[in-house]
Amino acid sequence: MKFVLSVPESLDPAAAAPLLCAGITTYAPLRKWGAGPGRTVAVVGLGGLGHMAVKIAHALGAEVTVLSQSLKKQEDGLRLGADHYFATSDPTTFERLAGTFDLVVNTVSAPIDVDAHLGLLAVDGTLVNVGAPAEPLSLNVFSLIGGRRSYAGSMIGGIATTQEMLDFCAEHGIGAEVEVIPADRINEAYERVLASDVRYRFVIDASTFA
């Protein structure tokens, strides 16, 4: 049987394409690990993946917290649907939020302190990695067994889940926050990515290719 994705007409074309990468990458683990009413979800990082995780977790009905290195994107995070926003650079954050979350979705591709983030989980909570750091990550097994916690990974989803995600985003008016650029600004865009100066996805206007 052949499956073909159908993009709902209500989705903005410029935002629909990023949904097929950032959308499914975050939707799949949120659905798999039960984000919804009565559940507490933390999103680590408010970038290309993180901003979609916040939107989707909020639409699913979860209580959403953003954990970012600083508070510079706090206004954006709350606008996108977060209920709370904390800076991980503040050492009191991990003490204050210990044992709080049912699910922590790590969207960053930089190394994190896995043990510290596992400590944020409630009993039977799960830390899911969707970001892909180049360096190996390590953990102390006692961070897992102390609260029956789990550490998992997720990449994308199958055709059926991707279609479910597209329909869900169309129903709830969710799209990626994008900046459309011409092809001759690709190098500039890359420099801005390196500087974390993206709100929150670049989309290249295909009509500008020579």
PDB file of C-alpha atoms in Angstrom, residues 1-181:
ATOM      1  CA  MET A   1       0.000   0.000   0.000  1.00  0.00           C
ATOM      2  CA  LYS A   2       1.320   3.428  -0.962  1.00  0.00           C
ATOM      3  CA  PHE A   3       0.917   6.326   1.460  1.00  0.00           C
ATOM      4  CA  VAL A   4       0.952   9.926   0.243  1.00  0.00           C
ATOM      5  CA  LEU A   5       1.095  12.937   2.547  1.00  0.00           C
ATOM      6  CA  SER A   6      -1.662  15.490   2.172  1.00  0.00           C
ATOM      7  CA  VAL A   7      -0.884  19.053   3.283  1.00  0.00           C
ATOM      8  CA  PRO A   8      -4.060  20.766   4.569  1.00  0.00           C
ATOM      9  CA  GLU A   9      -4.966  23.855   2.563  1.00  0.00           C
ATOM     10  CA  SER A  10      -5.176  25.972   5.716  1.00  0.00           C
ATOM     11  CA  LEU A  11      -1.431  25.671   6.359  1.00  0.00           C
ATOM     12  CA  ASP A  12       0.732  28.588   5.228  1.00  0.00           C
ATOM     13  CA  PRO A  13       2.994  27.188   2.455  1.00  0.00           C
ATOM     14  CA  ALA A  14       6.063  28.962   3.881  1.00  0.00           C
ATOM     15  CA  ALA A  15       5.458  27.374   7.282  1.00  0.00           C
ATOM     16  CA  ALA A  16       4.322  23.955   6.012  1.00  0.00           C
ATOM     17  CA  ALA A  17       7.727  22.850   4.728  1.00  0.00           C
ATOM     18  CA  PRO A  18       9.476  23.320   8.103  1.00  0.00           C
ATOM     19  CA  LEU A  19       6.664  21.328   9.737  1.00  0.00           C
ATOM     20  CA  LEU A  20       7.899  18.269   7.838  1.00  0.00           C
ATOM     21  CA  CYS A  21      11.215  18.468   9.742  1.00  0.00           C
ATOM     22  CA  ALA A  22      10.876  20.528  12.991  1.00  0.00           C
ATOM     23  CA  GLY A  23       7.167  19.686  13.369  1.00  0.00           C
ATOM     24  CA  ILE A  24       7.381  15.921  13.152  1.00  0.00           C
ATOM     25  CA  THR A  25      10.647  15.792  15.117  1.00  0.00           C
ATOM     26  CA  THR A  26       8.922  17.324  18.133  1.00  0.00           C
ATOM     27  CA  TYR A  27       5.359  16.076  17.619  1.00  0.00           C
ATOM     28  CA  ALA A  28       6.406  12.417  17.570  1.00  0.00           C
ATOM     29  CA  PRO A  29       7.974  12.297  21.071  1.00  0.00           C
ATOM     30  CA  LEU A  30       5.300  14.528  22.581  1.00  0.00           C
ATOM     31  CA  ARG A  31       2.626  12.098  21.391  1.00  0.00           C
ATOM     32  CA  LYS A  32       4.661   8.988  22.191  1.00  0.00           C
ATOM     33  CA  TRP A  33       5.278  10.031  25.786  1.00  0.00           C
ATOM     34  CA  GLY A  34       1.791  11.336  26.471  1.00  0.00           C
ATOM     35  CA  ALA A  35       1.992  15.129  26.509  1.00  0.00           C
ATOM     36  CA  GLY A  36      -1.494  16.390  27.275  1.00  0.00           C
ATOM     37  CA  PRO A  37      -3.820  17.701  29.977  1.00  0.00           C
ATOM     38  CA  GLY A  38      -2.520  17.074  33.473  1.00  0.00           C
ATOM     39  CA  ARG A  39       1.029  16.489  32.255  1.00  0.00           C
ATOM     40  CA  THR A  40       4.044  18.711  32.837  1.00  0.00           C
ATOM     41  CA  VAL A  41       6.444  19.125  29.913  1.00  0.00           C
ATOM     42  CA  ALA A  42       9.776  20.940  29.807  1.00  0.00           C
ATOM     43  CA  VAL A  43      11.346  21.966  26.510  1.00  0.00           C
ATOM     44  CA  VAL A  44      15.105  22.461  26.604  1.00  0.00           C
ATOM     45  CA  GLY A  45      16.098  25.149  24.100  1.00  0.00           C
ATOM     46  CA  LEU A  46      13.940  27.623  22.195  1.00  0.00           C
ATOM     47  CA  GLY A  47      15.305  27.323  18.679  1.00  0.00           C
ATOM     48  CA  GLY A  48      14.131  25.780  15.430  1.00  0.00           C
ATOM     49  CA  LEU A  49      12.977  22.603  17.161  1.00  0.00           C
ATOM     50  CA  GLY A  50      12.198  24.030  20.572  1.00  0.00           C
ATOM     51  CA  HIS A  51       9.752  26.679  19.436  1.00  0.00           C
ATOM     52  CA  MET A  52       7.694  24.006  17.669  1.00  0.00           C
ATOM     53  CA  ALA A  53       7.807  21.749  20.727  1.00  0.00           C
ATOM     54  CA  VAL A  54       6.389  24.583  22.825  1.00  0.00           C
ATOM     55  CA  LYS A  55       3.573  25.286  20.360  1.00  0.00           C
ATOM     56  CA  ILE A  56       2.613  21.631  19.997  1.00  0.00           C
ATOM     57  CA  ALA A  57       2.858  20.735  23.706  1.00  0.00           C
ATOM     58  CA  HIS A  58       0.683  23.742  24.533  1.00  0.00           C
ATOM     59  CA  ALA A  59      -1.899  22.756  21.914  1.00  0.00           C
ATOM     60  CA  LEU A  60      -1.938  19.211  23.303  1.00  0.00           C
ATOM     61  CA  GLY A  61      -2.964  20.669  26.659  1.00  0.00           C
ATOM     62  CA  ALA A  62       0.209  20.141  28.682  1.00  0.00           C
ATOM     63  CA  GLU A  63       1.670  22.598  31.184  1.00  0.00           C
ATOM     64  CA  VAL A  64       4.766  23.793  29.329  1.00  0.00           C
ATOM     65  CA  THR A  65       8.039  25.128  30.695  1.00  0.00           C
ATOM     66  CA  VAL A  66      10.938  26.395  28.597  1.00  0.00           C
ATOM     67  CA  LEU A  67      14.462  25.766  29.874  1.00  0.00           C
ATOM     68  CA  SER A  68      16.890  28.007  28.015  1.00  0.00           C
ATOM     69  CA  GLN A  69      20.440  29.088  28.735  1.00  0.00           C
ATOM     70  CA  SER A  70      19.302  32.658  29.335  1.00  0.00           C
ATOM     71  CA  LEU A  71      16.088  34.656  29.618  1.00  0.00           C
ATOM     72  CA  LYS A  72      16.614  36.632  26.393  1.00  0.00           C
ATOM     73  CA  LYS A  73      13.849  34.731  24.566  1.00  0.00           C
ATOM     74  CA  GLN A  74      11.444  34.652  27.505  1.00  0.00           C
ATOM     75  CA  GLU A  75       8.916  36.972  25.881  1.00  0.00           C
ATOM     76  CA  ASP A  76       8.875  34.792  22.759  1.00  0.00           C
ATOM     77  CA  GLY A  77       8.538  31.595  24.777  1.00  0.00           C
ATOM     78  CA  LEU A  78       5.491  32.851  26.664  1.00  0.00           C
ATOM     79  CA  ARG A  79       3.950  34.160  23.437  1.00  0.00           C
ATOM     80  CA  LEU A  80       4.392  30.766  21.779  1.00  0.00           C
ATOM     81  CA  GLY A  81       2.521  29.008  24.573  1.00  0.00           C
ATOM     82  CA  ALA A  82       4.906  28.351  27.454  1.00  0.00           C
ATOM     83  CA  ASP A  83       3.465  28.697  30.942  1.00  0.00           C
ATOM     84  CA  HIS A  84       6.878  29.145  32.573  1.00  0.00           C
ATOM     85  CA  TYR A  85      10.397  30.059  31.478  1.00  0.00           C
ATOM     86  CA  PHE A  86      13.650  29.456  33.364  1.00  0.00           C
ATOM     87  CA  ALA A  87      17.337  29.998  32.662  1.00  0.00           C
ATOM     88  CA  THR A  88      19.520  26.896  32.993  1.00  0.00           C
ATOM     89  CA  SER A  89      22.517  29.163  33.620  1.00  0.00           C
ATOM     90  CA  ASP A  90      20.939  29.997  36.980  1.00  0.00           C
ATOM     91  CA  PRO A  91      22.114  27.253  39.384  1.00  0.00           C
ATOM     92  CA  THR A  92      18.942  27.586  41.460  1.00  0.00           C
ATOM     93  CA  THR A  93      16.792  26.504  38.489  1.00  0.00           C
ATOM     94  CA  PHE A  94      17.648  22.814  38.857  1.00  0.00           C
ATOM     95  CA  GLU A  95      17.089  22.926  42.610  1.00  0.00           C
ATOM     96  CA  ARG A  96      13.764  24.726  42.245  1.00  0.00           C
ATOM     97  CA  LEU A  97      12.419  22.401  39.535  1.00  0.00           C
ATOM     98  CA  ALA A  98      13.771  19.072  40.843  1.00  0.00           C
ATOM     99  CA  GLY A  99      11.259  16.244  40.416  1.00  0.00           C
ATOM    100  CA  THR A 100       8.789  18.457  38.528  1.00  0.00           C
ATOM    101  CA  PHE A 101       8.282  17.116  35.006  1.00  0.00           C
ATOM    102  CA  ASP A 102       6.645  14.099  33.445  1.00  0.00           C
ATOM    103  CA  LEU A 103       8.535  14.721  30.213  1.00  0.00           C
ATOM    104  CA  VAL A 104      11.617  16.731  29.285  1.00  0.00           C
ATOM    105  CA  VAL A 105      12.290  17.181  25.555  1.00  0.00           C
ATOM    106  CA  ASN A 106      15.875  18.230  24.862  1.00  0.00           C
ATOM    107  CA  THR A 107      16.005  20.014  21.498  1.00  0.00           C
ATOM    108  CA  VAL A 108      19.526  21.449  21.648  1.00  0.00           C
ATOM    109  CA  SER A 109      22.516  20.072  19.777  1.00  0.00           C
ATOM    110  CA  ALA A 110      25.041  21.248  22.373  1.00  0.00           C
ATOM    111  CA  PRO A 111      26.161  19.052  25.282  1.00  0.00           C
ATOM    112  CA  ILE A 112      23.990  19.199  28.405  1.00  0.00           C
ATOM    113  CA  ASP A 113      24.407  17.920  31.950  1.00  0.00           C
ATOM    114  CA  VAL A 114      22.281  14.802  31.550  1.00  0.00           C
ATOM    115  CA  ASP A 115      22.221  14.012  35.262  1.00  0.00           C
ATOM    116  CA  ALA A 116      21.001  17.508  36.131  1.00  0.00           C
ATOM    117  CA  HIS A 117      18.210  17.278  33.559  1.00  0.00           C
ATOM    118  CA  LEU A 118      17.217  13.780  34.684  1.00  0.00           C
ATOM    119  CA  GLY A 119      16.891  15.250  38.163  1.00  0.00           C
ATOM    120  CA  LEU A 120      14.087  17.466  36.863  1.00  0.00           C
ATOM    121  CA  LEU A 121      11.910  14.424  36.196  1.00  0.00           C
ATOM    122  CA  ALA A 122       9.151  13.180  38.441  1.00  0.00           C
ATOM    123  CA  VAL A 123       8.894   9.459  39.225  1.00  0.00           C
ATOM    124  CA  ASP A 124       8.476   7.518  35.958  1.00  0.00           C
ATOM    125  CA  GLY A 125       9.372  10.630  33.959  1.00  0.00           C
ATOM    126  CA  THR A 126      11.269  10.555  30.673  1.00  0.00           C
ATOM    127  CA  LEU A 127      14.034  12.706  29.196  1.00  0.00           C
ATOM    128  CA  VAL A 128      13.889  12.509  25.392  1.00  0.00           C
ATOM    129  CA  ASN A 129      16.762  13.714  23.236  1.00  0.00           C
ATOM    130  CA  VAL A 130      15.836  15.047  19.790  1.00  0.00           C
ATOM    131  CA  GLY A 131      18.870  17.323  19.469  1.00  0.00           C
ATOM    132  CA  ALA A 132      22.054  15.665  18.200  1.00  0.00           C
ATOM    133  CA  PRO A 133      25.243  16.846  19.969  1.00  0.00           C
ATOM    134  CA  ALA A 134      28.462  15.917  18.198  1.00  0.00           C
ATOM    135  CA  GLU A 135      30.091  14.911  21.479  1.00  0.00           C
ATOM    136  CA  PRO A 136      29.092  11.798  23.479  1.00  0.00           C
ATOM    137  CA  LEU A 137      26.863  12.398  26.502  1.00  0.00           C
ATOM    138  CA  SER A 138      27.378  10.583  29.789  1.00  0.00           C
ATOM    139  CA  LEU A 139      25.221   9.959  32.826  1.00  0.00           C
ATOM    140  CA  ASN A 140      25.271   8.410  36.268  1.00  0.00           C
ATOM    141  CA  VAL A 141      22.948   5.416  36.377  1.00  0.00           C
ATOM    142  CA  PHE A 142      21.705   6.492  39.802  1.00  0.00           C
ATOM    143  CA  SER A 143      20.069   9.457  38.083  1.00  0.00           C
ATOM    144  CA  LEU A 144      17.802   6.899  36.399  1.00  0.00           C
ATOM    145  CA  ILE A 145      17.136   4.277  39.045  1.00  0.00           C
ATOM    146  CA  GLY A 146      16.405   6.725  41.851  1.00  0.00           C
ATOM    147  CA  GLY A 147      13.031   7.668  40.405  1.00  0.00           C
ATOM    148  CA  ARG A 148      12.333   4.983  37.786  1.00  0.00           C
ATOM    149  CA  ARG A 149      13.298   7.584  35.214  1.00  0.00           C
ATOM    150  CA  SER A 150      13.917   6.889  31.538  1.00  0.00           C
ATOM    151  CA  TYR A 151      16.317   8.390  29.009  1.00  0.00           C
ATOM    152  CA  ALA A 152      15.228   8.047  25.388  1.00  0.00           C
ATOM    153  CA  GLY A 153      15.839   9.366  21.912  1.00  0.00           C
ATOM    154  CA  SER A 154      13.599  10.245  18.983  1.00  0.00           C
ATOM    155  CA  MET A 155      14.244  11.443  15.443  1.00  0.00           C
ATOM    156  CA  ILE A 156      11.200  11.721  13.172  1.00  0.00           C
ATOM    157  CA  GLY A 157       8.001   9.750  12.563  1.00  0.00           C
ATOM    158  CA  GLY A 158       6.435   7.565   9.926  1.00  0.00           C
ATOM    159  CA  ILE A 159       3.998   8.649   7.237  1.00  0.00           C
ATOM    160  CA  ALA A 160       0.940   8.104   9.419  1.00  0.00           C
ATOM    161  CA  THR A 161       2.352  10.137  12.317  1.00  0.00           C
ATOM    162  CA  THR A 162       3.504  12.873   9.951  1.00  0.00           C
ATOM    163  CA  GLN A 163       0.018  13.130   8.466  1.00  0.00           C
ATOM    164  CA  GLU A 164      -1.440  13.217  11.979  1.00  0.00           C
ATOM    165  CA  MET A 165       0.965  16.044  12.824  1.00  0.00           C
ATOM    166  CA  LEU A 166       0.029  18.053   9.723  1.00  0.00           C
ATOM    167  CA  ASP A 167      -3.679  17.676  10.449  1.00  0.00           C
ATOM    168  CA  PHE A 168      -3.158  18.584  14.110  1.00  0.00           C
ATOM    169  CA  CYS A 169      -1.163  21.696  13.230  1.00  0.00           C
ATOM    170  CA  ALA A 170      -3.767  22.762  10.672  1.00  0.00           C
ATOM    171  CA  GLU A 171      -6.571  22.268  13.187  1.00  0.00           C
ATOM    172  CA  HIS A 172      -4.779  24.345  15.830  1.00  0.00           C
ATOM    173  CA  GLY A 173      -3.326  26.967  13.511  1.00  0.00           C
ATOM    174  CA  ILE A 174       0.263  25.940  14.241  1.00  0.00           C
ATOM    175  CA  GLY A 175       3.092  26.757  11.875  1.00  0.00           C
ATOM    176  CA  ALA A 176       6.813  27.258  12.164  1.00  0.00           C
ATOM    177  CA  GLU A 177       8.025  30.807  12.809  1.00  0.00           C
ATOM    178  CA  VAL A 178       9.942  31.480   9.598  1.00  0.00           C
ATOM    179  CA  GLU A 179      11.968  34.177   7.886  1.00  0.00           C
ATOM    180  CA  VAL A 180      11.881  33.895   4.087  1.00  0.00           C
ATOM    181  CA  ILE A 181      15.198  34.882   2.484  1.00  0.00           C
TER     182      ILE A 181
END
